[in-house]
Amino acid sequence: MNKPLLEVSNLQVEFNSRQGKVTAVRGLTYTINEGQSMALVGESGSGKSVSALALLGLLPKKTAKITAGSVKFRGEELIGAPEKTMRKLRGGSIAMIFQDPLSSLNPVLTISQQIVEQIKAHEKMEGKKAEERAIELLDMVGIPSARERVKQYPHQLSGGMRQRAMIAMALSASPSLLLADEPTTALDVTIQAQILELLTNIQKDLGMSLLLITHDLGVVAGFTEKLTVMYAGKAVEQGDTAEVLGNPNHPYTLGLLRSIPRLDRPRTSELKPIQGVAPDMSKVSVGCAFQPRCEYAQSKCATENPLFSTISKDRYAACWYPQDHALQNESLSK
Amino acid sequence: MTNNEPVLIVENLSVHFPIGSGLVRKAKGYVKAVNSVSFVINQGETLGLVGESGSGKTTIGRAIVRVNDPHEGSILLDGHELVGLSPKEMRPLRRKVQMVFQDPYSSLDPRQTVRQILVEPLVTHNLPLKNAQGEDRVDELLNLVGLDPAFASRYPHQFSGGQRQRIGIARALAVEPDLIICDEPISALDVSIQAQVVNLLESLKKRLGIAYLFIAHDLAVVRHISDRVAVMYLGGIVELTSSTELYENPRHPYTRALLSAVPVPDSVVEKARKRIILQGDIPSPTNMPSGCAFHTRCPLRTMLGNPEICSTERPELKIYPSKKDDHQVACHFADESS
Ligand SMILES: Nc1ncnc2c1ncn2[C@@H]1O[C@H](COP(=O)(O)OP(=O)(O)OP(=O)(O)O)[C@@H](O)[C@H]1O
Ligand SMILES: Nc1ncnc2c1ncn2[C@@H]1O[C@H](COP(=O)(O)OP(=O)(O)O)[C@@H](O)[C@H]1O
Ligand code: SF4
Ligand code: SF4
Ligand SMILES: [Mg+2]
Ligand SMILES: [Mg+2]
């Protein structure tokens, strides 16, 4: 089980458009083992989606460029790999689901047609058989009366059902890795719970690996084993999910956990926000990108960039002055 | 800061939207977005309103500011009946209730400077541009929401999401309302910024004694900010009580499912917990289930062996005897949900 499936190291992505240069990903390193689930969290614009698109070779060719780093899947380098290899991987060994299922489903094809198309792209299978497989998949993701539903168009399904159909489609080629970019952000909390429970059950049953992009730390705690926190295009903290959430080392992770009200803690009188705003990704940053908002910053932080390095066993952070706060024993907020 | 003078009394409010009706054609049916909803908001109080997408939260907010026309019911604002007023009669009262919206990007006119955005409501309501101390009102408002008055000459696109939301709040405050309806005011913001805006709303409430109707998805934020909370399902309130009581002692099976579905950022708690996973999707408000609107998904009904009354009689929202607070529940079997 501890065999690495996906190894990303020092990934960097740049956009060059008329509006100027944006360095969206500035150094991202992580490994996902076979059967493992990892969450990627960070503010909007911190580079989560761009880094995922980069893995699949789905960045816009004209404006985007991977300027450094390496992405290995089962030991094979994907950066610079021929388009043919990438096409075979996408929807095959690596599948992806997005936040908005309506925009990623084809509105003029039935659910059946879309799943069958997907199956046939990766496997030789006759039409009738592929249709049966589509129904099986919809059944597996908990769509009631799958045999009828499969003949419907995306707009005839509810948001939750569309997301299930997307999952069914992603699973059609039995991928080893599923990338899910905010798969439940558009859904209600009761439906979110249904979908995530489904996703992680399937993940365990099939021994699939999962990269879950989200901004919800509750979802992270409930559904992932490993966690990477991004800030301004970089990995700033990484480790076992329970350990990072229980005892964050990086001031950003700590600030995030202290700023949210929590149903598992007594009601507090006042929240403790992180002051200021995230930096503009079109600007070059000197020193630590979190420095303007960091309550632990010292003079070195403004001029020298902290490297992403080991803090303790299997724990990484990019900070000159890592913290050690056991949040279980801290009454959060003032 | 809450005192028990109501600023808003909503009684038996229903809002139905006709489907497929034109000027001449008759409606084919109705979207029953809100059905016989009653609640009170006291001065300086925050009432939280939660429920799934499409449950009617925004529709209630829009009915109070009279963007939506109620199908029946009464809305008393500071003792004045709003239902049935013409836009002209509504104007002087309109000042008393303001709205803050979810999307800080689309709710501000991109061609107006911050000063123009804030002066407009003052002019509309014939309010002075200086306060009693002779201070510029725009400066005063910007200070109030924690923005530098020097920003007044800038345009909305020059601000971050959180700053834009502060401008939206300043605009709502300009006319000194008694009640602000906040419709998902933080859900478009980053987690690290949400707490800044929540703290701002709370400090304004303390200083100015404003009441809020706070509509949101995030149940932890709603618990934090609200004095009382109403839970909606398919156009009706199913439970209403103090924030503390609701989260400690939820009685309605829907509230229980909702609370159990909220993940918390603690792996130990998460591994140990049992979620109540509701089956199926929320039904359509064009085709409401008979009896209790929740009966098609209710785990308590199943547990009780599907009593007939659940599908034949709509349970009214009524006081559930509780030691601590007024606690209203709409379920025939509220006693049994322990
Ligand atoms: N102008 C309208 N015409 C027809 N139907 C409408 C109209 N406005 C709202 N509805 C319907 O009324 C119901 C309640 O909608 P509302 O916007 O109040 O939900 P909500 O609780 O605010 O949901 P969300 O959490 O998604 O914002 C929905 O079924 C919606 O589709
Ligand atoms: N096609 C694009 N062209 C130019 N800049 C882009 C493009 N896509 C994303 N960006 C920029 O890259 C940064 C990271 O974006 P993204 O990965 O989408 O963030 P998130 O963490 O919210 O998923 C942002 O500053 C964003 O504006
Ligand atoms: S390096 Fe300095 S500024 Fe950056 S997070 Fe650590 S303490 Fe804060
Ligand atoms: S009335 Fe019946 S269906 Fe409705 S919530 Fe109570 S038990 Fe469930
Ligand atoms: Mg994204
Ligand atoms: Mg709404």
PDB file of N, CA and C in Angstrom, chain A residues 43-44 158 161 188-194 197 215-219 221-224 241-242 245 256-257 259-271 273-277 293, chain B residues 52-53 160 190-193 195-196 198-199 202 217 219-221 223-227 243-244 247 254 257-259 261-267 269-271 275 277-281 297:
ATOM      1  N   GLU A  43      -6.732  29.106  -0.157  1.00  0.00           N
ATOM      2  CA  GLU A  43      -7.675  30.146  -0.526  1.00  0.00           C
ATOM      3  C   GLU A  43      -7.969  30.083  -2.024  1.00  0.00           C
ATOM      4  N   SER A  44      -9.008  30.771  -2.451  1.00  0.00           N
ATOM      5  CA  SER A  44      -9.262  30.788  -3.880  1.00  0.00           C
ATOM      6  C   SER A  44      -8.108  31.550  -4.536  1.00  0.00           C
ATOM      7  N   SER A 158     -31.222  16.243 -10.755  1.00  0.00           N
ATOM      8  CA  SER A 158     -30.915  17.239  -9.729  1.00  0.00           C
ATOM      9  C   SER A 158     -29.401  17.391  -9.623  1.00  0.00           C
ATOM     10  N   MET A 161     -27.699  14.340  -8.237  1.00  0.00           N
ATOM     11  CA  MET A 161     -27.696  13.205  -9.184  1.00  0.00           C
ATOM     12  C   MET A 161     -26.707  13.415 -10.315  1.00  0.00           C
ATOM     13  N   ASP A 188     -25.851  21.000  -1.379  1.00  0.00           N
ATOM     14  CA  ASP A 188     -26.271  21.187   0.008  1.00  0.00           C
ATOM     15  C   ASP A 188     -25.577  20.206   0.931  1.00  0.00           C
ATOM     16  N   VAL A 189     -25.524  20.581   2.210  1.00  0.00           N
ATOM     17  CA  VAL A 189     -24.746  19.784   3.143  1.00  0.00           C
ATOM     18  C   VAL A 189     -25.252  18.338   3.282  1.00  0.00           C
ATOM     19  N   THR A 190     -26.561  18.103   3.215  1.00  0.00           N
ATOM     20  CA  THR A 190     -27.019  16.710   3.336  1.00  0.00           C
ATOM     21  C   THR A 190     -26.650  15.903   2.095  1.00  0.00           C
ATOM     22  N   ILE A 191     -26.680  16.560   0.930  1.00  0.00           N
ATOM     23  CA  ILE A 191     -26.307  15.891  -0.321  1.00  0.00           C
ATOM     24  C   ILE A 191     -24.784  15.713  -0.360  1.00  0.00           C
ATOM     25  N   GLN A 192     -24.064  16.723   0.121  1.00  0.00           N
ATOM     26  CA  GLN A 192     -22.603  16.641   0.200  1.00  0.00           C
ATOM     27  C   GLN A 192     -22.181  15.410   0.986  1.00  0.00           C
ATOM     28  N   ALA A 193     -22.850  15.186   2.121  1.00  0.00           N
ATOM     29  CA  ALA A 193     -22.512  14.033   2.949  1.00  0.00           C
ATOM     30  C   ALA A 193     -22.751  12.731   2.183  1.00  0.00           C
ATOM     31  N   GLN A 194     -23.877  12.646   1.462  1.00  0.00           N
ATOM     32  CA  GLN A 194     -24.160  11.455   0.640  1.00  0.00           C
ATOM     33  C   GLN A 194     -23.032  11.202  -0.350  1.00  0.00           C
ATOM     34  N   GLU A 197     -19.483  10.369   1.223  1.00  0.00           N
ATOM     35  CA  GLU A 197     -19.504   9.023   1.779  1.00  0.00           C
ATOM     36  C   GLU A 197     -19.370   7.999   0.645  1.00  0.00           C
ATOM     37  N   HIS A 215     -12.057  23.603   0.115  1.00  0.00           N
ATOM     38  CA  HIS A 215     -11.658  24.645   1.063  1.00  0.00           C
ATOM     39  C   HIS A 215     -12.307  24.388   2.409  1.00  0.00           C
ATOM     40  N   ASP A 216     -12.997  23.242   2.525  1.00  0.00           N
ATOM     41  CA  ASP A 216     -13.748  22.932   3.734  1.00  0.00           C
ATOM     42  C   ASP A 216     -12.930  22.001   4.630  1.00  0.00           C
ATOM     43  N   LEU A 217     -12.432  22.535   5.741  1.00  0.00           N
ATOM     44  CA  LEU A 217     -11.557  21.743   6.603  1.00  0.00           C
ATOM     45  C   LEU A 217     -12.307  20.595   7.280  1.00  0.00           C
ATOM     46  N   GLY A 218     -13.630  20.713   7.404  1.00  0.00           N
ATOM     47  CA  GLY A 218     -14.437  19.618   7.930  1.00  0.00           C
ATOM     48  C   GLY A 218     -14.409  18.437   6.973  1.00  0.00           C
ATOM     49  N   VAL A 219     -14.578  18.742   5.689  1.00  0.00           N
ATOM     50  CA  VAL A 219     -14.527  17.701   4.663  1.00  0.00           C
ATOM     51  C   VAL A 219     -13.159  17.026   4.676  1.00  0.00           C
ATOM     52  N   ALA A 221     -11.134  16.658   7.215  1.00  0.00           N
ATOM     53  CA  ALA A 221     -11.027  15.795   8.389  1.00  0.00           C
ATOM     54  C   ALA A 221     -11.813  14.506   8.204  1.00  0.00           C
ATOM     55  N   GLY A 222     -12.997  14.627   7.600  1.00  0.00           N
ATOM     56  CA  GLY A 222     -13.868  13.471   7.482  1.00  0.00           C
ATOM     57  C   GLY A 222     -13.458  12.483   6.411  1.00  0.00           C
ATOM     58  N   PHE A 223     -12.781  12.957   5.374  1.00  0.00           N
ATOM     59  CA  PHE A 223     -12.661  12.106   4.207  1.00  0.00           C
ATOM     60  C   PHE A 223     -11.255  11.918   3.642  1.00  0.00           C
ATOM     61  N   THR A 224     -10.223  12.428   4.301  1.00  0.00           N
ATOM     62  CA  THR A 224      -8.882  12.223   3.744  1.00  0.00           C
ATOM     63  C   THR A 224      -7.869  11.777   4.803  1.00  0.00           C
ATOM     64  N   THR A 241      -3.497  13.969   7.975  1.00  0.00           N
ATOM     65  CA  THR A 241      -4.596  14.921   8.166  1.00  0.00           C
ATOM     66  C   THR A 241      -4.897  15.177   9.644  1.00  0.00           C
ATOM     67  N   ALA A 242      -5.033  14.101  10.404  1.00  0.00           N
ATOM     68  CA  ALA A 242      -5.398  14.253  11.812  1.00  0.00           C
ATOM     69  C   ALA A 242      -4.341  15.066  12.557  1.00  0.00           C
ATOM     70  N   LEU A 245      -4.372  18.902  11.390  1.00  0.00           N
ATOM     71  CA  LEU A 245      -5.527  19.630  11.921  1.00  0.00           C
ATOM     72  C   LEU A 245      -5.474  19.737  13.444  1.00  0.00           C
ATOM     73  N   LEU A 256      -6.114  29.668  10.046  1.00  0.00           N
ATOM     74  CA  LEU A 256      -7.323  29.184   9.391  1.00  0.00           C
ATOM     75  C   LEU A 256      -8.186  28.414  10.390  1.00  0.00           C
ATOM     76  N   LEU A 257      -7.552  27.501  11.121  1.00  0.00           N
ATOM     77  CA  LEU A 257      -8.293  26.677  12.078  1.00  0.00           C
ATOM     78  C   LEU A 257      -8.852  27.512  13.227  1.00  0.00           C
ATOM     79  N   SER A 259      -9.836  30.618  12.897  1.00  0.00           N
ATOM     80  CA  SER A 259     -10.775  31.651  12.448  1.00  0.00           C
ATOM     81  C   SER A 259     -12.184  31.109  12.216  1.00  0.00           C
ATOM     82  N   ILE A 260     -12.334  29.787  12.151  1.00  0.00           N
ATOM     83  CA  ILE A 260     -13.666  29.272  11.827  1.00  0.00           C
ATOM     84  C   ILE A 260     -14.439  28.862  13.076  1.00  0.00           C
ATOM     85  N   PRO A 261     -15.751  29.207  13.117  1.00  0.00           N
ATOM     86  CA  PRO A 261     -16.568  28.695  14.211  1.00  0.00           C
ATOM     87  C   PRO A 261     -16.790  27.205  13.987  1.00  0.00           C
ATOM     88  N   ARG A 262     -16.867  26.420  15.061  1.00  0.00           N
ATOM     89  CA  ARG A 262     -16.967  24.970  14.910  1.00  0.00           C
ATOM     90  C   ARG A 262     -18.109  24.406  15.730  1.00  0.00           C
ATOM     91  N   LEU A 263     -18.826  23.476  15.125  1.00  0.00           N
ATOM     92  CA  LEU A 263     -19.949  22.864  15.834  1.00  0.00           C
ATOM     93  C   LEU A 263     -19.491  21.907  16.926  1.00  0.00           C
ATOM     94  N   ASP A 264     -18.217  21.484  16.885  1.00  0.00           N
ATOM     95  CA  ASP A 264     -17.754  20.549  17.913  1.00  0.00           C
ATOM     96  C   ASP A 264     -17.120  21.286  19.095  1.00  0.00           C
ATOM     97  N   ARG A 265     -17.210  22.603  19.102  1.00  0.00           N
ATOM     98  CA  ARG A 265     -16.663  23.384  20.213  1.00  0.00           C
ATOM     99  C   ARG A 265     -17.754  24.282  20.765  1.00  0.00           C
ATOM    100  N   PRO A 266     -17.610  24.703  22.039  1.00  0.00           N
ATOM    101  CA  PRO A 266     -18.608  25.619  22.598  1.00  0.00           C
ATOM    102  C   PRO A 266     -18.675  26.904  21.773  1.00  0.00           C
ATOM    103  N   ARG A 267     -19.836  27.544  21.825  1.00  0.00           N
ATOM    104  CA  ARG A 267     -20.008  28.791  21.100  1.00  0.00           C
ATOM    105  C   ARG A 267     -19.082  29.847  21.689  1.00  0.00           C
ATOM    106  N   THR A 268     -18.420  30.608  20.797  1.00  0.00           N
ATOM    107  CA  THR A 268     -17.479  31.611  21.293  1.00  0.00           C
ATOM    108  C   THR A 268     -18.061  32.999  21.108  1.00  0.00           C
ATOM    109  N   SER A 269     -17.511  33.962  21.817  1.00  0.00           N
ATOM    110  CA  SER A 269     -18.080  35.297  21.717  1.00  0.00           C
ATOM    111  C   SER A 269     -17.556  36.021  20.476  1.00  0.00           C
ATOM    112  N   GLU A 270     -16.326  35.765  20.098  1.00  0.00           N
ATOM    113  CA  GLU A 270     -15.782  36.488  18.953  1.00  0.00           C
ATOM    114  C   GLU A 270     -14.860  35.586  18.142  1.00  0.00           C
ATOM    115  N   LEU A 271     -14.895  35.727  16.808  1.00  0.00           N
ATOM    116  CA  LEU A 271     -13.995  34.948  15.974  1.00  0.00           C
ATOM    117  C   LEU A 271     -12.648  35.656  15.884  1.00  0.00           C
ATOM    118  N   PRO A 273     -10.126  36.337  13.177  1.00  0.00           N
ATOM    119  CA  PRO A 273      -9.788  36.228  11.754  1.00  0.00           C
ATOM    120  C   PRO A 273      -8.293  36.367  11.493  1.00  0.00           C
ATOM    121  N   ILE A 274      -7.862  35.902  10.299  1.00  0.00           N
ATOM    122  CA  ILE A 274      -6.523  36.241   9.815  1.00  0.00           C
ATOM    123  C   ILE A 274      -6.666  37.630   9.220  1.00  0.00           C
ATOM    124  N   GLN A 275      -5.831  38.554   9.635  1.00  0.00           N
ATOM    125  CA  GLN A 275      -5.940  39.922   9.121  1.00  0.00           C
ATOM    126  C   GLN A 275      -5.455  39.978   7.666  1.00  0.00           C
ATOM    127  N   GLY A 276      -5.899  41.024   6.960  1.00  0.00           N
ATOM    128  CA  GLY A 276      -5.375  41.255   5.611  1.00  0.00           C
ATOM    129  C   GLY A 276      -5.938  40.320   4.555  1.00  0.00           C
ATOM    130  N   VAL A 277      -5.338  40.363   3.366  1.00  0.00           N
ATOM    131  CA  VAL A 277      -5.818  39.568   2.236  1.00  0.00           C
ATOM    132  C   VAL A 277      -4.666  38.801   1.585  1.00  0.00           C
ATOM    133  N   ARG A 293       0.558  38.972   6.716  1.00  0.00           N
ATOM    134  CA  ARG A 293      -0.613  38.606   7.528  1.00  0.00           C
ATOM    135  C   ARG A 293      -0.218  37.807   8.759  1.00  0.00           C
TER     136      ARG A 293
ATOM    137  N   GLU B  52     -31.945  23.860   2.970  1.00  0.00           N
ATOM    138  CA  GLU B  52     -31.294  23.511   1.720  1.00  0.00           C
ATOM    139  C   GLU B  52     -31.611  24.498   0.614  1.00  0.00           C
ATOM    140  N   SER B  53     -30.827  24.416  -0.451  1.00  0.00           N
ATOM    141  CA  SER B  53     -31.043  25.258  -1.605  1.00  0.00           C
ATOM    142  C   SER B  53     -32.477  25.082  -2.104  1.00  0.00           C
ATOM    143  N   SER B 160     -10.757  43.844  -2.920  1.00  0.00           N
ATOM    144  CA  SER B 160     -10.884  42.399  -2.782  1.00  0.00           C
ATOM    145  C   SER B 160     -12.338  42.057  -2.438  1.00  0.00           C
ATOM    146  N   ASP B 190     -13.359  33.878   0.946  1.00  0.00           N
ATOM    147  CA  ASP B 190     -12.434  32.872   1.457  1.00  0.00           C
ATOM    148  C   ASP B 190     -12.613  32.668   2.949  1.00  0.00           C
ATOM    149  N   VAL B 191     -12.353  31.446   3.394  1.00  0.00           N
ATOM    150  CA  VAL B 191     -12.508  31.124   4.806  1.00  0.00           C
ATOM    151  C   VAL B 191     -11.772  32.138   5.688  1.00  0.00           C
ATOM    152  N   SER B 192     -10.561  32.525   5.287  1.00  0.00           N
ATOM    153  CA  SER B 192      -9.768  33.409   6.143  1.00  0.00           C
ATOM    154  C   SER B 192     -10.354  34.815   6.203  1.00  0.00           C
ATOM    155  N   ILE B 193     -11.235  35.160   5.277  1.00  0.00           N
ATOM    156  CA  ILE B 193     -11.843  36.497   5.233  1.00  0.00           C
ATOM    157  C   ILE B 193     -13.227  36.487   5.890  1.00  0.00           C
ATOM    158  N   ALA B 195     -14.354  35.354   8.676  1.00  0.00           N
ATOM    159  CA  ALA B 195     -14.403  35.758  10.082  1.00  0.00           C
ATOM    160  C   ALA B 195     -14.311  37.279  10.221  1.00  0.00           C
ATOM    161  N   GLN B 196     -13.580  37.931   9.315  1.00  0.00           N
ATOM    162  CA  GLN B 196     -13.497  39.396   9.372  1.00  0.00           C
ATOM    163  C   GLN B 196     -14.883  40.019   9.199  1.00  0.00           C
ATOM    164  N   VAL B 198     -17.890  38.497   9.553  1.00  0.00           N
ATOM    165  CA  VAL B 198     -18.771  38.109  10.662  1.00  0.00           C
ATOM    166  C   VAL B 198     -18.531  39.023  11.866  1.00  0.00           C
ATOM    167  N   ASN B 199     -17.268  39.266  12.193  1.00  0.00           N
ATOM    168  CA  ASN B 199     -16.953  40.145  13.320  1.00  0.00           C
ATOM    169  C   ASN B 199     -17.469  41.565  13.089  1.00  0.00           C
ATOM    170  N   GLU B 202     -21.202  41.670  13.677  1.00  0.00           N
ATOM    171  CA  GLU B 202     -21.503  41.596  15.109  1.00  0.00           C
ATOM    172  C   GLU B 202     -21.194  42.910  15.830  1.00  0.00           C
ATOM    173  N   HIS B 217     -25.823  29.042   4.552  1.00  0.00           N
ATOM    174  CA  HIS B 217     -25.730  27.594   4.471  1.00  0.00           C
ATOM    175  C   HIS B 217     -24.904  27.020   5.607  1.00  0.00           C
ATOM    176  N   LEU B 219     -23.795  26.081   8.872  1.00  0.00           N
ATOM    177  CA  LEU B 219     -24.509  25.965  10.147  1.00  0.00           C
ATOM    178  C   LEU B 219     -23.663  26.386  11.338  1.00  0.00           C
ATOM    179  N   ALA B 220     -22.341  26.287  11.209  1.00  0.00           N
ATOM    180  CA  ALA B 220     -21.485  26.697  12.325  1.00  0.00           C
ATOM    181  C   ALA B 220     -21.458  28.222  12.425  1.00  0.00           C
ATOM    182  N   VAL B 221     -21.414  28.903  11.287  1.00  0.00           N
ATOM    183  CA  VAL B 221     -21.439  30.363  11.297  1.00  0.00           C
ATOM    184  C   VAL B 221     -22.789  30.851  11.828  1.00  0.00           C
ATOM    185  N   ARG B 223     -24.815  29.353  13.918  1.00  0.00           N
ATOM    186  CA  ARG B 223     -24.857  29.189  15.368  1.00  0.00           C
ATOM    187  C   ARG B 223     -24.091  30.314  16.045  1.00  0.00           C
ATOM    188  N   HIS B 224     -22.933  30.635  15.473  1.00  0.00           N
ATOM    189  CA  HIS B 224     -22.091  31.660  16.091  1.00  0.00           C
ATOM    190  C   HIS B 224     -22.779  33.021  16.134  1.00  0.00           C
ATOM    191  N   ILE B 225     -23.422  33.400  15.048  1.00  0.00           N
ATOM    192  CA  ILE B 225     -23.896  34.786  14.912  1.00  0.00           C
ATOM    193  C   ILE B 225     -25.333  35.002  15.388  1.00  0.00           C
ATOM    194  N   SER B 226     -26.143  33.920  15.455  1.00  0.00           N
ATOM    195  CA  SER B 226     -27.581  34.106  15.669  1.00  0.00           C
ATOM    196  C   SER B 226     -27.987  34.016  17.129  1.00  0.00           C
ATOM    197  N   ASP B 227     -28.996  34.832  17.506  1.00  0.00           N
ATOM    198  CA  ASP B 227     -29.632  34.654  18.804  1.00  0.00           C
ATOM    199  C   ASP B 227     -30.638  33.516  18.716  1.00  0.00           C
ATOM    200  N   SER B 243     -30.474  29.785  19.423  1.00  0.00           N
ATOM    201  CA  SER B 243     -29.343  29.135  18.796  1.00  0.00           C
ATOM    202  C   SER B 243     -28.789  28.022  19.696  1.00  0.00           C
ATOM    203  N   THR B 244     -28.616  28.316  20.960  1.00  0.00           N
ATOM    204  CA  THR B 244     -28.066  27.328  21.888  1.00  0.00           C
ATOM    205  C   THR B 244     -28.942  26.085  21.948  1.00  0.00           C
ATOM    206  N   TYR B 247     -28.964  23.805  18.664  1.00  0.00           N
ATOM    207  CA  TYR B 247     -27.786  22.971  18.410  1.00  0.00           C
ATOM    208  C   TYR B 247     -27.566  21.934  19.506  1.00  0.00           C
ATOM    209  N   TYR B 254     -35.431  16.549  10.487  1.00  0.00           N
ATOM    210  CA  TYR B 254     -34.645  17.192   9.434  1.00  0.00           C
ATOM    211  C   TYR B 254     -33.478  17.977  10.036  1.00  0.00           C
ATOM    212  N   ALA B 257     -30.750  15.612  10.963  1.00  0.00           N
ATOM    213  CA  ALA B 257     -29.980  15.125   9.811  1.00  0.00           C
ATOM    214  C   ALA B 257     -29.025  16.211   9.328  1.00  0.00           C
ATOM    215  N   LEU B 258     -29.534  17.433   9.277  1.00  0.00           N
ATOM    216  CA  LEU B 258     -28.735  18.560   8.816  1.00  0.00           C
ATOM    217  C   LEU B 258     -27.503  18.729   9.704  1.00  0.00           C
ATOM    218  N   LEU B 259     -27.705  18.744  11.003  1.00  0.00           N
ATOM    219  CA  LEU B 259     -26.582  18.943  11.918  1.00  0.00           C
ATOM    220  C   LEU B 259     -25.600  17.784  11.853  1.00  0.00           C
ATOM    221  N   ALA B 261     -24.843  16.128   9.353  1.00  0.00           N
ATOM    222  CA  ALA B 261     -24.129  16.094   8.070  1.00  0.00           C
ATOM    223  C   ALA B 261     -22.965  17.076   8.027  1.00  0.00           C
ATOM    224  N   VAL B 262     -22.914  18.024   8.960  1.00  0.00           N
ATOM    225  CA  VAL B 262     -21.860  19.043   8.924  1.00  0.00           C
ATOM    226  C   VAL B 262     -20.543  18.454   9.402  1.00  0.00           C
ATOM    227  N   PRO B 263     -19.549  18.357   8.530  1.00  0.00           N
ATOM    228  CA  PRO B 263     -18.271  17.806   8.991  1.00  0.00           C
ATOM    229  C   PRO B 263     -17.498  18.845   9.794  1.00  0.00           C
ATOM    230  N   VAL B 264     -16.791  18.416  10.830  1.00  0.00           N
ATOM    231  CA  VAL B 264     -15.991  19.345  11.631  1.00  0.00           C
ATOM    232  C   VAL B 264     -14.508  19.045  11.435  1.00  0.00           C
ATOM    233  N   PRO B 265     -13.666  20.071  11.557  1.00  0.00           N
ATOM    234  CA  PRO B 265     -12.249  19.870  11.252  1.00  0.00           C
ATOM    235  C   PRO B 265     -11.468  19.160  12.351  1.00  0.00           C
ATOM    236  N   ASP B 266     -11.914  17.989  12.715  1.00  0.00           N
ATOM    237  CA  ASP B 266     -11.213  17.203  13.721  1.00  0.00           C
ATOM    238  C   ASP B 266     -11.369  15.737  13.330  1.00  0.00           C
ATOM    239  N   SER B 267     -10.277  15.113  12.921  1.00  0.00           N
ATOM    240  CA  SER B 267     -10.348  13.748  12.388  1.00  0.00           C
ATOM    241  C   SER B 267     -10.870  12.756  13.412  1.00  0.00           C
ATOM    242  N   VAL B 269     -13.055  13.283  15.901  1.00  0.00           N
ATOM    243  CA  VAL B 269     -14.509  13.433  15.971  1.00  0.00           C
ATOM    244  C   VAL B 269     -15.154  12.835  14.723  1.00  0.00           C
ATOM    245  N   GLU B 270     -14.570  13.125  13.562  1.00  0.00           N
ATOM    246  CA  GLU B 270     -15.142  12.661  12.307  1.00  0.00           C
ATOM    247  C   GLU B 270     -15.150  11.137  12.199  1.00  0.00           C
ATOM    248  N   LYS B 271     -14.058  10.482  12.621  1.00  0.00           N
ATOM    249  CA  LYS B 271     -13.994   9.027  12.511  1.00  0.00           C
ATOM    250  C   LYS B 271     -15.055   8.386  13.395  1.00  0.00           C
ATOM    251  N   ARG B 275     -23.262   9.668  10.820  1.00  0.00           N
ATOM    252  CA  ARG B 275     -24.078  10.616  10.099  1.00  0.00           C
ATOM    253  C   ARG B 275     -25.457  10.032   9.841  1.00  0.00           C
ATOM    254  N   ILE B 277     -27.676   9.822   7.077  1.00  0.00           N
ATOM    255  CA  ILE B 277     -27.671  10.133   5.654  1.00  0.00           C
ATOM    256  C   ILE B 277     -29.118  10.083   5.156  1.00  0.00           C
ATOM    257  N   LEU B 278     -29.620  11.224   4.697  1.00  0.00           N
ATOM    258  CA  LEU B 278     -30.985  11.260   4.183  1.00  0.00           C
ATOM    259  C   LEU B 278     -31.035  10.587   2.826  1.00  0.00           C
ATOM    260  N   GLN B 279     -32.077   9.837   2.584  1.00  0.00           N
ATOM    261  CA  GLN B 279     -32.237   9.200   1.282  1.00  0.00           C
ATOM    262  C   GLN B 279     -32.883  10.182   0.311  1.00  0.00           C
ATOM    263  N   GLY B 280     -32.503  10.070  -0.944  1.00  0.00           N
ATOM    264  CA  GLY B 280     -33.194  10.809  -1.996  1.00  0.00           C
ATOM    265  C   GLY B 280     -32.928  12.295  -2.001  1.00  0.00           C
ATOM    266  N   ASP B 281     -33.588  12.968  -2.931  1.00  0.00           N
ATOM    267  CA  ASP B 281     -33.404  14.402  -3.111  1.00  0.00           C
ATOM    268  C   ASP B 281     -34.577  15.157  -2.530  1.00  0.00           C
ATOM    269  N   ARG B 297     -38.610  11.718   2.934  1.00  0.00           N
ATOM    270  CA  ARG B 297     -37.214  11.431   3.298  1.00  0.00           C
ATOM    271  C   ARG B 297     -37.017  11.214   4.793  1.00  0.00           C
TER     272      ARG B 297
END
